mmCIF file of C-alpha atoms and ligand atoms in Angstrom:
data_model
loop_
_atom_site.group_PDB
_atom_site.id
_atom_site.type_symbol
_atom_site.label_atom_id
_atom_site.label_comp_id
_atom_site.label_asym_id
_atom_site.label_seq_id
_atom_site.Cartn_x
_atom_site.Cartn_y
_atom_site.Cartn_z
ATOM 1 C CA MET A 559 104.646 -302.989 -101.449
ATOM 2 C CA GLU A 560 101.415 -304.903 -100.770
ATOM 3 C CA GLN A 561 101.855 -307.837 -98.381
ATOM 4 C CA ILE A 562 100.039 -311.165 -98.086
ATOM 5 C CA LYS A 563 99.911 -314.104 -95.685
ATOM 6 C CA LEU A 564 100.798 -317.511 -97.109
ATOM 7 C CA GLY A 565 97.837 -319.602 -96.043
ATOM 8 C CA ASP A 566 97.952 -320.365 -92.337
ATOM 9 C CA SER A 567 101.718 -320.948 -92.330
ATOM 10 C CA GLY A 568 102.411 -317.783 -90.361
ATOM 11 C CA LEU A 569 104.624 -316.556 -93.233
ATOM 12 C CA GLU A 570 104.011 -313.212 -94.924
ATOM 13 C CA CYS A 571 105.606 -311.720 -98.057
ATOM 14 C CA SER A 572 105.258 -309.134 -100.818
ATOM 15 C CA ARG A 573 102.550 -309.694 -103.414
ATOM 16 C CA ILE A 574 105.157 -309.582 -106.159
ATOM 17 C CA GLY A 575 107.736 -312.376 -106.058
ATOM 18 C CA LEU A 576 110.936 -312.663 -108.060
ATOM 19 C CA GLY A 577 110.945 -315.650 -110.430
ATOM 20 C CA THR A 578 114.405 -317.071 -111.142
ATOM 21 C CA TRP A 579 113.879 -319.547 -113.969
ATOM 22 C CA ALA A 580 115.583 -317.277 -116.526
ATOM 23 C CA ILE A 581 118.378 -316.521 -114.060
ATOM 24 C CA GLY A 582 119.342 -320.199 -114.293
ATOM 25 C CA GLY A 583 120.035 -319.736 -118.008
ATOM 26 C CA TRP A 584 118.985 -323.153 -119.288
ATOM 27 C CA GLN A 585 115.971 -322.864 -121.631
ATOM 28 C CA TRP A 586 116.429 -319.072 -121.573
ATOM 29 C CA GLY A 587 119.464 -318.691 -123.835
ATOM 30 C CA GLY A 588 122.080 -318.562 -121.072
ATOM 31 C CA THR A 589 122.644 -316.375 -118.055
ATOM 32 C CA ASP A 590 124.839 -313.438 -117.104
ATOM 33 C CA GLU A 591 125.685 -314.246 -113.507
ATOM 34 C CA GLY A 592 126.669 -310.693 -112.528
ATOM 35 C CA GLN A 593 123.347 -309.402 -113.850
ATOM 36 C CA ALA A 594 121.490 -312.244 -112.157
ATOM 37 C CA ILE A 595 122.939 -311.372 -108.757
ATOM 38 C CA ALA A 596 122.291 -307.663 -109.346
ATOM 39 C CA THR A 597 118.673 -308.563 -110.159
ATOM 40 C CA ILE A 598 118.262 -310.355 -106.826
ATOM 41 C CA TYR A 599 119.628 -307.301 -104.997
ATOM 42 C CA ALA A 600 117.388 -304.982 -107.034
ATOM 43 C CA ALA A 601 114.348 -307.090 -106.165
ATOM 44 C CA ILE A 602 115.075 -306.765 -102.448
ATOM 45 C CA ASP A 603 115.717 -303.007 -102.836
ATOM 46 C CA HIS A 604 112.286 -302.727 -104.475
ATOM 47 C CA GLY A 605 110.675 -304.421 -101.466
ATOM 48 C CA ILE A 606 110.270 -307.934 -102.880
ATOM 49 C CA THR A 607 110.410 -310.452 -100.036
ATOM 50 C CA LEU A 608 109.709 -313.713 -101.894
ATOM 51 C CA ILE A 609 112.173 -315.396 -104.244
ATOM 52 C CA ASP A 610 110.878 -318.393 -106.167
ATOM 53 C CA THR A 611 113.399 -320.858 -107.515
ATOM 54 C CA ALA A 612 113.831 -324.574 -108.246
ATOM 55 C CA PRO A 613 116.619 -327.122 -108.640
ATOM 56 C CA ILE A 614 115.685 -327.598 -112.284
ATOM 57 C CA TYR A 615 116.263 -323.903 -113.143
ATOM 58 C CA GLY A 616 119.688 -324.010 -114.737
ATOM 59 C CA LEU A 617 120.093 -327.545 -113.322
ATOM 60 C CA GLY A 618 121.062 -326.181 -109.907
ATOM 61 C CA ARG A 619 122.533 -322.871 -111.061
ATOM 62 C CA ALA A 620 119.578 -320.643 -110.150
ATOM 63 C CA GLU A 621 119.539 -321.962 -106.591
ATOM 64 C CA GLU A 622 123.302 -321.458 -106.325
ATOM 65 C CA LEU A 623 123.057 -317.873 -107.575
ATOM 66 C CA CYS A 624 120.253 -317.124 -105.102
ATOM 67 C CA GLY A 625 122.245 -318.688 -102.269
ATOM 68 C CA ASN A 626 125.420 -316.804 -103.171
ATOM 69 C CA ALA A 627 123.623 -313.458 -103.569
ATOM 70 C CA LEU A 628 121.796 -313.760 -100.261
ATOM 71 C CA ALA A 629 124.832 -314.999 -98.348
ATOM 72 C CA SER A 630 127.252 -312.382 -99.756
ATOM 73 C CA GLY A 631 124.763 -309.588 -99.178
ATOM 74 C CA HIS A 632 123.817 -310.841 -95.672
ATOM 75 C CA LEU A 633 120.223 -310.707 -96.870
ATOM 76 C CA ARG A 634 118.889 -314.143 -96.025
ATOM 77 C CA GLU A 635 116.563 -312.907 -93.279
ATOM 78 C CA HIS A 636 115.046 -310.266 -95.571
ATOM 79 C CA VAL A 637 113.356 -312.737 -97.924
ATOM 80 C CA LEU A 638 111.395 -315.943 -98.031
ATOM 81 C CA ILE A 639 112.910 -318.602 -100.274
ATOM 82 C CA ALA A 640 110.400 -320.761 -102.107
ATOM 83 C CA THR A 641 112.037 -323.652 -103.900
ATOM 84 C CA LYS A 642 110.785 -326.951 -105.248
ATOM 85 C CA CYS A 643 111.281 -330.689 -105.373
ATOM 86 C CA GLY A 644 110.002 -333.630 -107.382
ATOM 87 C CA LEU A 645 111.703 -333.005 -110.742
ATOM 88 C CA SER A 646 114.974 -334.762 -111.480
ATOM 89 C CA TRP A 647 117.103 -334.804 -114.587
ATOM 90 C CA ASP A 648 119.349 -337.194 -116.484
ATOM 91 C CA GLY A 649 121.487 -335.060 -118.774
ATOM 92 C CA LYS A 650 118.817 -332.679 -120.009
ATOM 93 C CA GLN A 651 115.993 -335.221 -119.794
ATOM 94 C CA VAL A 652 113.651 -334.020 -117.044
ATOM 95 C CA TYR A 653 111.459 -336.511 -115.197
ATOM 96 C CA ARG A 654 109.088 -336.499 -112.229
ATOM 97 C CA ASP A 655 110.341 -338.275 -109.140
ATOM 98 C CA SER A 656 108.857 -337.778 -105.690
ATOM 99 C CA ARG A 657 110.030 -341.024 -104.149
ATOM 100 C CA PRO A 658 110.899 -340.330 -100.491
ATOM 101 C CA SER A 659 114.609 -341.082 -100.890
ATOM 102 C CA THR A 660 114.824 -338.757 -103.897
ATOM 103 C CA LEU A 661 113.058 -335.923 -102.052
ATOM 104 C CA ARG A 662 115.396 -336.350 -99.061
ATOM 105 C CA ARG A 663 118.436 -336.093 -101.351
ATOM 106 C CA GLU A 664 116.963 -333.087 -103.183
ATOM 107 C CA LEU A 665 116.256 -331.289 -99.908
ATOM 108 C CA GLU A 666 119.855 -331.622 -98.750
ATOM 109 C CA GLN A 667 121.143 -330.450 -102.146
ATOM 110 C CA SER A 668 118.844 -327.409 -102.162
ATOM 111 C CA LEU A 669 119.822 -326.416 -98.621
ATOM 112 C CA ARG A 670 123.468 -326.595 -99.651
ATOM 113 C CA ARG A 671 123.045 -324.635 -102.898
ATOM 114 C CA LEU A 672 120.874 -322.019 -101.207
ATOM 115 C CA ARG A 673 123.361 -321.742 -98.330
ATOM 116 C CA THR A 674 120.604 -321.826 -95.759
ATOM 117 C CA GLU A 675 119.518 -323.904 -92.777
ATOM 118 C CA VAL A 676 115.835 -323.813 -93.684
ATOM 119 C CA ILE A 677 113.670 -323.427 -96.794
ATOM 120 C CA ASP A 678 110.641 -321.209 -96.206
ATOM 121 C CA VAL A 679 108.257 -322.726 -98.755
ATOM 122 C CA TYR A 680 109.033 -326.174 -100.189
ATOM 123 C CA GLN A 681 106.857 -326.967 -103.183
ATOM 124 C CA VAL A 682 106.234 -330.148 -105.154
ATOM 125 C CA HIS A 683 107.060 -328.909 -108.663
ATOM 126 C CA TRP A 684 104.916 -331.395 -110.621
ATOM 127 C CA PRO A 685 103.036 -334.300 -109.016
ATOM 128 C CA ASP A 686 104.732 -337.662 -109.611
ATOM 129 C CA LEU A 687 101.897 -339.839 -110.877
ATOM 130 C CA GLN A 688 103.805 -343.003 -109.936
ATOM 131 C CA THR A 689 104.226 -342.053 -106.277
ATOM 132 C CA PRO A 690 101.036 -341.835 -104.193
ATOM 133 C CA ILE A 691 100.447 -338.193 -103.324
ATOM 134 C CA ASP A 692 99.762 -338.992 -99.679
ATOM 135 C CA GLU A 693 103.234 -340.570 -99.487
ATOM 136 C CA THR A 694 104.718 -337.310 -100.830
ATOM 137 C CA ALA A 695 102.731 -335.400 -98.203
ATOM 138 C CA VAL A 696 104.131 -337.650 -95.443
ATOM 139 C CA THR A 697 107.670 -336.997 -96.689
ATOM 140 C CA LEU A 698 107.298 -333.215 -96.794
ATOM 141 C CA GLU A 699 105.542 -333.129 -93.443
ATOM 142 C CA ALA A 700 108.526 -334.992 -91.953
ATOM 143 C CA PHE A 701 110.840 -332.288 -93.364
ATOM 144 C CA ARG A 702 108.622 -329.631 -91.777
ATOM 145 C CA ARG A 703 108.648 -331.323 -88.384
ATOM 146 C CA GLU A 704 112.430 -331.632 -88.578
ATOM 147 C CA GLY A 705 112.590 -327.840 -89.045
ATOM 148 C CA LYS A 706 114.215 -328.079 -92.498
ATOM 149 C CA ILE A 707 111.279 -326.360 -94.206
ATOM 150 C CA ARG A 708 108.750 -323.889 -92.801
ATOM 151 C CA ALA A 709 105.777 -324.426 -95.072
ATOM 152 C CA ILE A 710 104.651 -326.812 -97.784
ATOM 153 C CA GLY A 711 103.365 -325.891 -101.230
ATOM 154 C CA VAL A 712 102.428 -327.689 -104.411
ATOM 155 C CA SER A 713 102.595 -326.616 -108.026
ATOM 156 C CA ASN A 714 100.670 -327.745 -111.110
ATOM 157 C CA CYS A 715 98.196 -329.714 -108.979
ATOM 158 C CA SER A 716 94.459 -330.194 -109.346
ATOM 159 C CA PRO A 717 92.012 -329.616 -106.463
ATOM 160 C CA GLU A 718 91.636 -333.413 -106.166
ATOM 161 C CA GLN A 719 95.389 -333.828 -105.768
ATOM 162 C CA MET A 720 95.452 -331.024 -103.198
ATOM 163 C CA ASP A 721 92.600 -332.661 -101.264
ATOM 164 C CA ALA A 722 94.563 -335.928 -101.124
ATOM 165 C CA PHE A 723 97.677 -334.062 -100.000
ATOM 166 C CA ARG A 724 95.877 -332.024 -97.339
ATOM 167 C CA ALA A 725 94.345 -335.144 -95.818
ATOM 168 C CA VAL A 726 97.891 -335.876 -94.605
ATOM 169 C CA ALA A 727 99.792 -332.589 -94.327
ATOM 170 C CA PRO A 728 98.995 -328.860 -94.219
ATOM 171 C CA LEU A 729 99.390 -326.962 -97.480
ATOM 172 C CA ALA A 730 100.188 -323.252 -97.438
ATOM 173 C CA SER A 731 100.237 -322.546 -101.161
ATOM 174 C CA VAL A 732 99.682 -323.670 -104.711
ATOM 175 C CA GLN A 733 101.677 -322.450 -107.702
ATOM 176 C CA PRO A 734 99.757 -322.603 -111.001
ATOM 177 C CA PRO A 735 100.275 -320.780 -114.316
ATOM 178 C CA TYR A 736 98.165 -317.624 -114.465
ATOM 179 C CA ASN A 737 98.231 -314.552 -116.653
ATOM 180 C CA LEU A 738 95.964 -312.684 -119.049
ATOM 181 C CA PHE A 739 96.544 -315.304 -121.744
ATOM 182 C CA GLU A 740 96.474 -318.442 -119.561
ATOM 183 C CA ARG A 741 93.350 -318.451 -117.428
ATOM 184 C CA ASP A 742 92.505 -322.139 -116.970
ATOM 185 C CA ILE A 743 92.785 -321.961 -113.163
ATOM 186 C CA GLU A 744 89.705 -319.749 -113.004
ATOM 187 C CA ARG A 745 87.673 -322.942 -113.529
ATOM 188 C CA ASP A 746 89.025 -324.925 -110.596
ATOM 189 C CA VAL A 747 92.308 -324.121 -108.814
ATOM 190 C CA LEU A 748 91.641 -320.442 -108.109
ATOM 191 C CA PRO A 749 88.175 -320.938 -106.566
ATOM 192 C CA TYR A 750 89.430 -323.964 -104.638
ATOM 193 C CA ALA A 751 92.416 -322.093 -103.191
ATOM 194 C CA THR A 752 90.290 -319.064 -102.337
ATOM 195 C CA HIS A 753 87.714 -321.238 -100.571
ATOM 196 C CA GLU A 754 90.306 -323.294 -98.699
ATOM 197 C CA GLY A 755 92.522 -320.360 -97.710
ATOM 198 C CA LEU A 756 95.597 -321.431 -99.696
ATOM 199 C CA ALA A 757 97.918 -318.803 -101.117
ATOM 200 C CA VAL A 758 98.130 -318.738 -104.922
ATOM 201 C CA LEU A 759 101.625 -318.007 -106.238
ATOM 202 C CA ALA A 760 100.804 -317.307 -109.885
ATOM 203 C CA TYR A 761 103.618 -318.167 -112.270
ATOM 204 C CA GLY A 762 104.341 -316.688 -115.687
ATOM 205 C CA ALA A 763 102.642 -313.374 -114.843
ATOM 206 C CA LEU A 764 104.066 -311.929 -118.083
ATOM 207 C CA CYS A 765 103.412 -315.070 -120.136
ATOM 208 C CA ARG A 766 107.168 -315.528 -120.582
ATOM 209 C CA GLY A 767 107.598 -311.931 -121.705
ATOM 210 C CA LEU A 768 104.709 -311.849 -124.188
ATOM 211 C CA LEU A 769 102.950 -309.355 -121.906
ATOM 212 C CA SER A 770 106.076 -307.258 -121.310
ATOM 213 C CA GLY A 771 105.289 -305.071 -124.321
ATOM 214 C CA ARG A 772 108.849 -305.495 -125.605
ATOM 215 C CA LEU A 773 108.294 -308.272 -128.137
ATOM 216 C CA GLY A 774 107.387 -307.695 -131.762
ATOM 217 C CA PRO A 775 106.861 -309.700 -134.963
ATOM 218 C CA GLU A 776 110.582 -309.473 -135.707
ATOM 219 C CA THR A 777 111.687 -310.887 -132.322
ATOM 220 C CA ARG A 778 113.500 -314.219 -132.709
ATOM 221 C CA PHE A 779 114.134 -316.830 -130.030
ATOM 222 C CA GLY A 780 117.111 -319.185 -129.901
ATOM 223 C CA ASP A 781 116.734 -322.945 -130.361
ATOM 224 C CA ASP A 782 117.589 -323.442 -126.688
ATOM 225 C CA GLU A 783 114.834 -321.097 -125.435
ATOM 226 C CA ILE A 784 111.572 -322.272 -123.926
ATOM 227 C CA ARG A 785 109.813 -319.720 -126.128
ATOM 228 C CA HIS A 786 111.045 -321.646 -129.152
ATOM 229 C CA VAL A 787 108.776 -324.543 -128.149
ATOM 230 C CA ASP A 788 105.892 -322.396 -126.853
ATOM 231 C CA PRO A 789 103.275 -322.398 -129.643
ATOM 232 C CA LYS A 790 102.170 -318.889 -128.655
ATOM 233 C CA PHE A 791 105.416 -317.536 -130.073
ATOM 234 C CA HIS A 792 104.919 -318.973 -133.566
ATOM 235 C CA GLY A 793 103.080 -318.078 -136.765
ATOM 236 C CA ARG A 794 99.429 -317.084 -136.696
ATOM 237 C CA ARG A 795 99.197 -317.552 -132.935
ATOM 238 C CA TYR A 796 102.044 -315.133 -132.297
ATOM 239 C CA GLN A 797 100.336 -312.502 -134.478
ATOM 240 C CA GLN A 798 97.088 -312.949 -132.511
ATOM 241 C CA TYR A 799 98.790 -312.567 -129.148
ATOM 242 C CA LEU A 800 100.811 -309.548 -130.295
ATOM 243 C CA ALA A 801 97.640 -307.877 -131.604
ATOM 244 C CA ALA A 802 96.007 -308.410 -128.211
ATOM 245 C CA VAL A 803 99.070 -306.897 -126.510
ATOM 246 C CA GLU A 804 98.742 -303.781 -128.691
ATOM 247 C CA ASP A 805 95.107 -303.268 -127.663
ATOM 248 C CA LEU A 806 95.925 -303.981 -124.019
ATOM 249 C CA ARG A 807 98.762 -301.464 -124.235
ATOM 250 C CA ALA A 808 96.353 -298.782 -125.505
ATOM 251 C CA LEU A 809 93.837 -299.587 -122.770
ATOM 252 C CA ALA A 810 96.523 -299.485 -120.059
ATOM 253 C CA ARG A 811 97.718 -296.085 -121.264
ATOM 254 C CA GLN A 812 94.292 -294.501 -121.776
ATOM 255 C CA ARG A 813 92.584 -295.706 -118.597
ATOM 256 C CA PHE A 814 95.414 -295.908 -116.091
ATOM 257 C CA SER A 815 98.490 -294.208 -117.636
ATOM 258 C CA VAL A 816 100.526 -297.365 -117.107
ATOM 259 C CA SER A 817 102.384 -299.820 -119.345
ATOM 260 C CA VAL A 818 100.924 -303.089 -120.571
ATOM 261 C CA LEU A 819 103.384 -304.885 -118.257
ATOM 262 C CA ALA A 820 101.967 -303.046 -115.219
ATOM 263 C CA LEU A 821 98.433 -303.818 -116.366
ATOM 264 C CA ALA A 822 99.277 -307.515 -116.749
ATOM 265 C CA VAL A 823 100.745 -307.850 -113.250
ATOM 266 C CA ARG A 824 97.981 -305.744 -111.646
ATOM 267 C CA TRP A 825 95.393 -307.937 -113.361
ATOM 268 C CA VAL A 826 96.886 -311.134 -111.872
ATOM 269 C CA LEU A 827 96.756 -309.611 -108.383
ATOM 270 C CA ASP A 828 93.261 -308.155 -108.758
ATOM 271 C CA GLN A 829 91.882 -311.455 -110.048
ATOM 272 C CA GLY A 830 92.638 -312.975 -106.646
ATOM 273 C CA ALA A 831 96.125 -314.453 -106.918
ATOM 274 C CA SER A 832 98.055 -313.875 -103.700
ATOM 275 C CA VAL A 833 101.410 -313.316 -105.384
ATOM 276 C CA ALA A 834 102.429 -312.622 -108.977
ATOM 277 C CA LEU A 835 105.756 -314.290 -109.795
ATOM 278 C CA TRP A 836 107.633 -311.989 -112.137
ATOM 279 C CA GLY A 837 110.616 -313.467 -113.945
ATOM 280 C CA ALA A 838 113.516 -311.063 -114.348
ATOM 281 C CA ARG A 839 117.213 -311.482 -115.031
ATOM 282 C CA ARG A 840 118.423 -307.889 -115.336
ATOM 283 C CA PRO A 841 117.910 -305.327 -112.559
ATOM 284 C CA GLU A 842 116.311 -302.692 -114.789
ATOM 285 C CA GLN A 843 113.549 -305.143 -115.730
ATOM 286 C CA LEU A 844 112.161 -304.568 -112.244
ATOM 287 C CA ASP A 845 112.077 -300.754 -112.582
ATOM 288 C CA PRO A 846 108.351 -300.708 -113.529
ATOM 289 C CA ILE A 847 107.445 -302.243 -110.155
ATOM 290 C CA GLY A 848 106.175 -298.958 -108.711
ATOM 291 C CA ALA A 849 103.580 -298.711 -111.498
ATOM 292 C CA MET A 850 101.693 -301.694 -110.079
ATOM 293 C CA GLU A 851 101.013 -300.019 -106.760
ATOM 294 C CA GLY A 852 98.261 -297.662 -105.668
ATOM 295 C CA TRP A 853 95.534 -298.505 -108.188
ATOM 296 C CA GLN A 854 93.171 -301.325 -109.036
ATOM 297 C CA LEU A 855 91.234 -302.528 -112.020
ATOM 298 C CA ASP A 856 87.558 -301.602 -112.053
ATOM 299 C CA ASP A 857 84.719 -303.648 -113.554
ATOM 300 C CA ASP A 858 84.689 -301.580 -116.753
ATOM 301 C CA ALA A 859 88.372 -302.205 -117.320
ATOM 302 C CA ARG A 860 87.994 -305.925 -116.648
ATOM 303 C CA ALA A 861 85.170 -306.108 -119.180
ATOM 304 C CA ALA A 862 87.220 -304.176 -121.741
ATOM 305 C CA ILE A 863 90.151 -306.550 -121.171
ATOM 306 C CA ASP A 864 87.925 -309.601 -121.624
ATOM 307 C CA ASP A 865 86.583 -308.084 -124.818
ATOM 308 C CA ILE A 866 90.095 -307.607 -126.215
ATOM 309 C CA LEU A 867 91.039 -311.182 -125.326
ATOM 310 C CA ILE A 868 87.939 -312.734 -126.886
ATOM 311 C CA ARG A 869 88.305 -310.634 -130.021
ATOM 312 C CA HIS A 870 91.946 -311.473 -130.689
ATOM 313 C CA ILE A 871 92.334 -314.899 -129.109
ATOM 314 C CA PRO A 872 89.162 -316.935 -129.602
ATOM 315 C CA ASP A 873 90.913 -320.227 -128.774
ATOM 316 C CA PRO A 874 93.608 -319.565 -126.158
ATOM 317 C CA LEU A 875 96.414 -322.082 -125.710
ATOM 318 C CA ALA A 876 97.119 -323.637 -122.305
ATOM 319 C CA PRO A 877 100.802 -323.902 -121.319
ATOM 320 C CA SER A 878 100.738 -327.693 -121.637
ATOM 321 C CA PHE A 879 104.118 -327.658 -123.426
ATOM 322 C CA LEU A 880 105.642 -327.013 -119.968
ATOM 323 C CA GLU A 881 104.448 -330.347 -118.620
ATOM 324 C CA PRO A 882 107.185 -332.960 -118.056
ATOM 325 C CA PRO A 883 106.505 -336.549 -119.227
ATOM 326 C CA ARG A 884 103.960 -338.297 -117.012
ATOM 327 C CA ILE A 885 105.815 -341.584 -116.799
ATOM 328 C CA ARG A 886 109.070 -341.649 -114.869
ATOM 329 C CA SER A 887 112.065 -342.421 -117.006
ATOM 330 C CA PRO A 888 114.671 -343.545 -116.248
ATOM 331 C CA PRO A 889 113.291 -345.651 -113.352
HETATM 332 N N1 NAP B 1015 105.948 -324.021 -110.986
HETATM 333 C C1 NAP B 1015 106.190 -324.073 -112.281
HETATM 334 O O1 NAP B 1015 105.982 -325.101 -112.928
HETATM 335 C C2 NAP B 1015 106.696 -322.814 -112.949
HETATM 336 C C3 NAP B 1015 106.712 -322.734 -114.348
HETATM 337 C C4 NAP B 1015 107.170 -321.550 -114.916
HETATM 338 C C5 NAP B 1015 107.588 -320.504 -114.118
HETATM 339 N N2 NAP B 1015 107.587 -320.615 -112.758
HETATM 340 C C6 NAP B 1015 108.051 -319.534 -111.874
HETATM 341 O O2 NAP B 1015 107.417 -318.322 -112.238
HETATM 342 C C7 NAP B 1015 108.419 -317.353 -112.557
HETATM 343 C C8 NAP B 1015 107.899 -316.377 -113.592
HETATM 344 O O3 NAP B 1015 107.611 -317.039 -114.812
HETATM 345 P P1 NAP B 1015 108.592 -316.958 -116.066
HETATM 346 O O4 NAP B 1015 109.936 -316.514 -115.588
HETATM 347 O O5 NAP B 1015 108.462 -318.245 -116.784
HETATM 348 O O6 NAP B 1015 107.962 -315.911 -117.010
HETATM 349 P P2 NAP B 1015 107.374 -314.421 -116.891
HETATM 350 O O7 NAP B 1015 107.528 -313.858 -115.557
HETATM 351 O O8 NAP B 1015 106.032 -314.503 -117.472
HETATM 352 O O9 NAP B 1015 108.314 -313.677 -117.934
HETATM 353 C C9 NAP B 1015 109.670 -313.496 -117.665
HETATM 354 C C10 NAP B 1015 110.347 -312.800 -118.819
HETATM 355 O O10 NAP B 1015 109.689 -311.578 -119.144
HETATM 356 C C11 NAP B 1015 110.635 -310.652 -119.620
HETATM 357 N N3 NAP B 1015 110.565 -309.422 -118.803
HETATM 358 C C12 NAP B 1015 110.506 -309.317 -117.450
HETATM 359 N N4 NAP B 1015 110.488 -308.031 -117.079
HETATM 360 C C13 NAP B 1015 110.559 -307.307 -118.206
HETATM 361 C C14 NAP B 1015 110.603 -305.924 -118.479
HETATM 362 N N5 NAP B 1015 110.565 -304.999 -117.517
HETATM 363 N N6 NAP B 1015 110.663 -305.529 -119.775
HETATM 364 C C15 NAP B 1015 110.697 -306.421 -120.776
HETATM 365 N N7 NAP B 1015 110.672 -307.761 -120.581
HETATM 366 C C16 NAP B 1015 110.605 -308.183 -119.311
HETATM 367 C C17 NAP B 1015 112.019 -311.268 -119.475
HETATM 368 O O11 NAP B 1015 112.396 -311.876 -120.704
HETATM 369 P P3 NAP B 1015 113.816 -311.513 -121.377
HETATM 370 O O12 NAP B 1015 114.801 -311.482 -120.246
HETATM 371 O O13 NAP B 1015 114.067 -312.579 -122.368
HETATM 372 O O14 NAP B 1015 113.608 -310.162 -121.996
HETATM 373 C C18 NAP B 1015 111.748 -312.341 -118.443
HETATM 374 O O15 NAP B 1015 112.682 -313.378 -118.495
HETATM 375 C C19 NAP B 1015 109.617 -318.201 -112.983
HETATM 376 O O16 NAP B 1015 110.831 -317.467 -113.014
HETATM 377 C C20 NAP B 1015 109.560 -319.276 -111.957
HETATM 378 O O17 NAP B 1015 110.067 -318.819 -110.722
HETATM 379 C C21 NAP B 1015 107.132 -321.758 -112.181
#
């Protein structure tokens, strides 16, 4: 498994990370906890050494499952845990909240759920626009100095927000959305992170399964699934994206003898992301992992991919439906 350093934090991990949003169940049609734990073990067996999670995934459940799996398997020292802070919930209403007292409470809750003494990478999930970002940086830097976290990351932040943060505290990583269908970070975040030496933990490497090759026009998503509110999975847009997947599948097979899923993950890595976060909730979903190793995309293939994307998806959709409300509520 390819390895990468996380900025100048001194931490190193595999270039494929396990994403645990679906493992939490909420917004993914429920979870099978036995399968979730087996998936965490399978990831480690495959050589994955970064697990990305968050309190909001399953409203605490994903963190608990990660903590239980790692503790029962005596595997804590084999992986880095990257979790997040800055999103709270009231019932199922999610809101941004990075006030210092909230972050302190969240940290203690995450340490308890994860059954660990220290979090390796602690990331601000979404910037709280009502809390000055330098105040958030001060809070996380205090956690780092106390030894409760090893490195600091942000997610869904602009270069300007990262500049403001880094004026106060060191940042090891940024976690933006990035996959073949969601390429906005190529304009700003990716060049910024590359220039400044920050690790990029790319989320949604499979575009929530759209790039897995498994979905078809007949696939239906439950009312409680995030894909139900993702406009890519509806109507004309869905047909466009599926048509692109078919052409990408043919290209992957003809040029590299791999699946479209392997092509999608390889592309994220070869575009310059440090880590591709791959969401899985059943162990066999990780079986294709070997197909991402030992080859790289060449310029011809990249051009052919771009051609397919432009032809089928002239006006790609950004994942803005994922964004929580900007104004904190309740106060
Ligand atoms: N920072 C943020 O704001 C943010 C936002 C989103 C995600 N993330 C992180 O990034 C991770 C990855 O993103 P994601 O989970 O949203 O989506 P993803 O990785 O793009 O897609 C995950 C889904 O793809 C399908 N899949 C995976 N392997 C497959 C296989 N071998 N064959 C067929 N289908 C397969 C599964 O869907 P089914 O199980 O339904 O088949 C899986 O749940 C998350 O888990 C989370 O850790 C962070």
